[in-house]
Short mmCIF file of C-alpha atoms in Angstrom, two decimals:
data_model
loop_
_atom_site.label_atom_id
_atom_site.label_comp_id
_atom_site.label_asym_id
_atom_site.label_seq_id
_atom_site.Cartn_x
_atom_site.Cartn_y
_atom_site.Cartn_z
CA UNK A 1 -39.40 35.82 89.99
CA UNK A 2 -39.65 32.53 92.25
CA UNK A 3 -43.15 31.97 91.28
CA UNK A 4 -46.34 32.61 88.71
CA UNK A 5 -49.53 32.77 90.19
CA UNK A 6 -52.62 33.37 88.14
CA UNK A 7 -55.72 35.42 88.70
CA UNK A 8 -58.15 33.55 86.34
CA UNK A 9 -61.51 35.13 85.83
CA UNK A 10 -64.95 33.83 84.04
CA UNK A 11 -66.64 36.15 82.15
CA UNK A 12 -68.77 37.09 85.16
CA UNK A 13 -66.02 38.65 86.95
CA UNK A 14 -65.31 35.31 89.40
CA UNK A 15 -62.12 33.88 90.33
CA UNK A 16 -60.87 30.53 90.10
CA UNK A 17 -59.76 29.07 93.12
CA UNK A 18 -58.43 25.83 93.56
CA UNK A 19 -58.79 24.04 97.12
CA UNK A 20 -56.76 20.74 97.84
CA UNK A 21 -57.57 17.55 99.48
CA UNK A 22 -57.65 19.66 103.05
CA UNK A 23 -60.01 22.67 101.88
CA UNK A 24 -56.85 25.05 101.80
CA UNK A 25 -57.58 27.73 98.57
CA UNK A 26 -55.00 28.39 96.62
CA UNK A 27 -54.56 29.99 92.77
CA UNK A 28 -52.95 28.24 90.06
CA UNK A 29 -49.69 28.45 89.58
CA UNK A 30 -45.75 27.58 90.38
CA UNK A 31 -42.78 27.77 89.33
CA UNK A 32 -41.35 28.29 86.12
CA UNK A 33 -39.05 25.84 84.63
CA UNK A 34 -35.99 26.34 82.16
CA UNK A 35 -36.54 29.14 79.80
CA UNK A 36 -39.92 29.56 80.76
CA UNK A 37 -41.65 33.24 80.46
CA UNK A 38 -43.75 34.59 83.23
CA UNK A 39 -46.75 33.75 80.97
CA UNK A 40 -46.08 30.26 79.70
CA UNK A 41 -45.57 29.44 83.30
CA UNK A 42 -48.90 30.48 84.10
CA UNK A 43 -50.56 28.84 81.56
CA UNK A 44 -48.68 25.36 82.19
CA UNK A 45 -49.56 25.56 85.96
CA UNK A 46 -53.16 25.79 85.19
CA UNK A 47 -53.31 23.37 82.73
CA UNK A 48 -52.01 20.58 84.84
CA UNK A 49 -53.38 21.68 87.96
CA UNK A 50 -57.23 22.61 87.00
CA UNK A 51 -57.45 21.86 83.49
CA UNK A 52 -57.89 25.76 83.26
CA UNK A 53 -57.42 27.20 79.48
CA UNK A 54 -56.76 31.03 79.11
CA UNK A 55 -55.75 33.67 77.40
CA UNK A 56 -52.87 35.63 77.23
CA UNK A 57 -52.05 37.09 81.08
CA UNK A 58 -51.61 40.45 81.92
CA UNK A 59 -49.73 41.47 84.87
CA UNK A 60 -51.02 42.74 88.18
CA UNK A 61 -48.17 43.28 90.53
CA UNK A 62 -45.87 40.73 92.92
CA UNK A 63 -46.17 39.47 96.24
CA UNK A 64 -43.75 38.80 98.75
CA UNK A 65 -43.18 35.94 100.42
CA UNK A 66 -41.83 35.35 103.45
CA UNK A 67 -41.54 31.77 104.82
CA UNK A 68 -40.21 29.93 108.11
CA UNK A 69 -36.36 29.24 107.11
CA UNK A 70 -36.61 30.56 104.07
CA UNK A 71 -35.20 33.86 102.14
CA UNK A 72 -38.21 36.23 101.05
CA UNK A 73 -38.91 35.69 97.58
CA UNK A 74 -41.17 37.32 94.91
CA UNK A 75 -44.28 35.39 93.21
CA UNK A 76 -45.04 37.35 90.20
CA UNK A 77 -48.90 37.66 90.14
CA UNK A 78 -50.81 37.42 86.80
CA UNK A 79 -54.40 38.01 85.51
CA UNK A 80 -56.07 36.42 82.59
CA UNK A 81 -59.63 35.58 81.38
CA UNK A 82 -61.03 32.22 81.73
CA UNK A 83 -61.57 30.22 78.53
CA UNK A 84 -62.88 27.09 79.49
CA UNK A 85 -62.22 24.05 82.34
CA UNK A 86 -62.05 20.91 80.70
CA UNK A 87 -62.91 17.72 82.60
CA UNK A 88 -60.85 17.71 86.41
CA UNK A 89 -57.88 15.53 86.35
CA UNK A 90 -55.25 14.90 88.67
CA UNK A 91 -52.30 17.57 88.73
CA UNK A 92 -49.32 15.92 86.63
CA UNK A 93 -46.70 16.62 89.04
CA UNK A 94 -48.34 15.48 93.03
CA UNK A 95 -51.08 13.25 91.62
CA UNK A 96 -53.67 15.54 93.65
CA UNK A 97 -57.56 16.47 92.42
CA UNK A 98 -58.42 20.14 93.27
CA UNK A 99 -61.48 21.06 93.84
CA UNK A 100 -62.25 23.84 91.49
CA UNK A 101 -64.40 27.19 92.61
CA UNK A 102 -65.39 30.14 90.94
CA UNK A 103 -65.67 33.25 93.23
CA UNK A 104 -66.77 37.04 93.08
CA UNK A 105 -63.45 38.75 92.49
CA UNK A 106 -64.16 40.91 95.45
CA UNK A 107 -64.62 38.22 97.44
CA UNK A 108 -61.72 35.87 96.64
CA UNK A 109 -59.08 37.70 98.77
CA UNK A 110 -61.65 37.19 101.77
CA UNK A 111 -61.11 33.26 101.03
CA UNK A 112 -57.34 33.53 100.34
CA UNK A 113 -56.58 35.76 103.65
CA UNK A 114 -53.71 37.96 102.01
CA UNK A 115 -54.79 41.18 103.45
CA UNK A 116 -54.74 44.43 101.91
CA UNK A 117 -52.22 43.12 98.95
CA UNK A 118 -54.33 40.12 98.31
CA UNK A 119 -57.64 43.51 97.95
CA UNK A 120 -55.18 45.39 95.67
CA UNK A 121 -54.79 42.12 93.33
CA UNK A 122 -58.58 41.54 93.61
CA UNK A 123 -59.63 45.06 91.99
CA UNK A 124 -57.12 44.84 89.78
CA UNK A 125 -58.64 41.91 88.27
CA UNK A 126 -61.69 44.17 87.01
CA UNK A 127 -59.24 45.18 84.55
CA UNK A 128 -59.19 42.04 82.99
CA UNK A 129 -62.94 41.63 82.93
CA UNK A 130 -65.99 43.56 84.12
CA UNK A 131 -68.66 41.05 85.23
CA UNK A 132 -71.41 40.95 82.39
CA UNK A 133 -73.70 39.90 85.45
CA UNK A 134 -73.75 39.13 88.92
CA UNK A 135 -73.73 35.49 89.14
CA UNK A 136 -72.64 34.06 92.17
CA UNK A 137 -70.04 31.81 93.61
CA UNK A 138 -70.28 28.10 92.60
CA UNK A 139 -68.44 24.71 92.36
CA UNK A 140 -67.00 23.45 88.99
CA UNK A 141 -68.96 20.59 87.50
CA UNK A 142 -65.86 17.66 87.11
CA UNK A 143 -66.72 17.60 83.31
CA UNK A 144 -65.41 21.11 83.14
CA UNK A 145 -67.39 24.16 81.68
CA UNK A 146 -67.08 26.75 78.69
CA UNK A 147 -67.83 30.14 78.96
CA UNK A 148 -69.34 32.34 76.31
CA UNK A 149 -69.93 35.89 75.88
CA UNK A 150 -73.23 37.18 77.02
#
C-alpha cells in the first residue's frame, strides 16, 4: 500500500473531514513511514493533521489511484471510531491548519466526489458505528471536542 486513509466516525455516525486552506475535503491520512503498519499509519496521520484520537481501525477496502504522470497506486482505506479532537494545531509536516468537519456518513462521499467507490466506503462505515442519533453536520470547535456514549 502507497497510502492510509482513515474513515473516522463520531458516535453519531458522521465523518471527519478535513478541508485545507482552499476548501478542498480530504480524510486523514498518508503515507506510512519505515516499519509502519497500516494502522499506526493511520493513527499518526490523524494525530498530526487534525489532532484526531481513535481507536483501533478496521479495514474497509482500497482505492485506486490514478494520477497525471504517475503509476496507479493503491491507498489502503481504513475505518475507526472517533475518540476525541483535541485543540486544532498546525499539521507537523506542511505547517497547514485544517479545518475540521463532521459529516453524515452518507453524505461524506457527496463532499469527497469519489463516485460509486467513495458510496461503497461510506456504508461500510456503518459497520464501525451505527449513529445513536441523527445529529447533523457541523464544524469542529478549535478547542477540540470529546465524544461520549449516549
Amino acid at each position: 500500500m502507497h497510502q492510509t486513509w482513515g474513515w473516522l466516525v463520531d458516535p453519531h455516525g458522521r465523518v471527519l473531514v478535513m478541508l485545507d486552506r482552499h476548501g478542498v475535503p480530504s480524510l486523514p491520512g498518508g503515507r506510512p513511514e519505515a516499519g509502519e503498519s497500516p494502522c499506526e499509519t493511520l493513527a499518526r496521520e490523524a494525530e498530526e493533521e487534525v489532532q484526531a484520537r481513535l481507536s483501533t481501525p478496521s479495514p474497509l477496502g482500497y482505492q485506486q489511484v490514478r494520477e497525471h504522470g504517475r503509476p496507479p497506486y493503491a491507498q489502503l482505506r481504513l475505518g475507526a471510531l472517533l475518540r476525541g479532537l483535541d485543540s486544532a494545531a498546525p499539521d507537523r509536516d506542511t505547517g497547514e491548519m485544517y479545518q475540521r468537519v463532521l459529516i453524515p456518513a452518507r453524505q461524506a462521499n457527496l463532499l469527497l466526489g469519489w463516485g460509486p467507490e467513495g458510496d461503497a466506503q461510506a456504508h461500510a462505515v456503518s459497520r464501525i458505528r451505527a449513529p445513536l442519533a441523527i445529529r447533523p453536520a457541523q464544524y469542529v470547535p478549535e478547542t477540540g471536542l470529546e465524544f461520549t456514549e449516549e
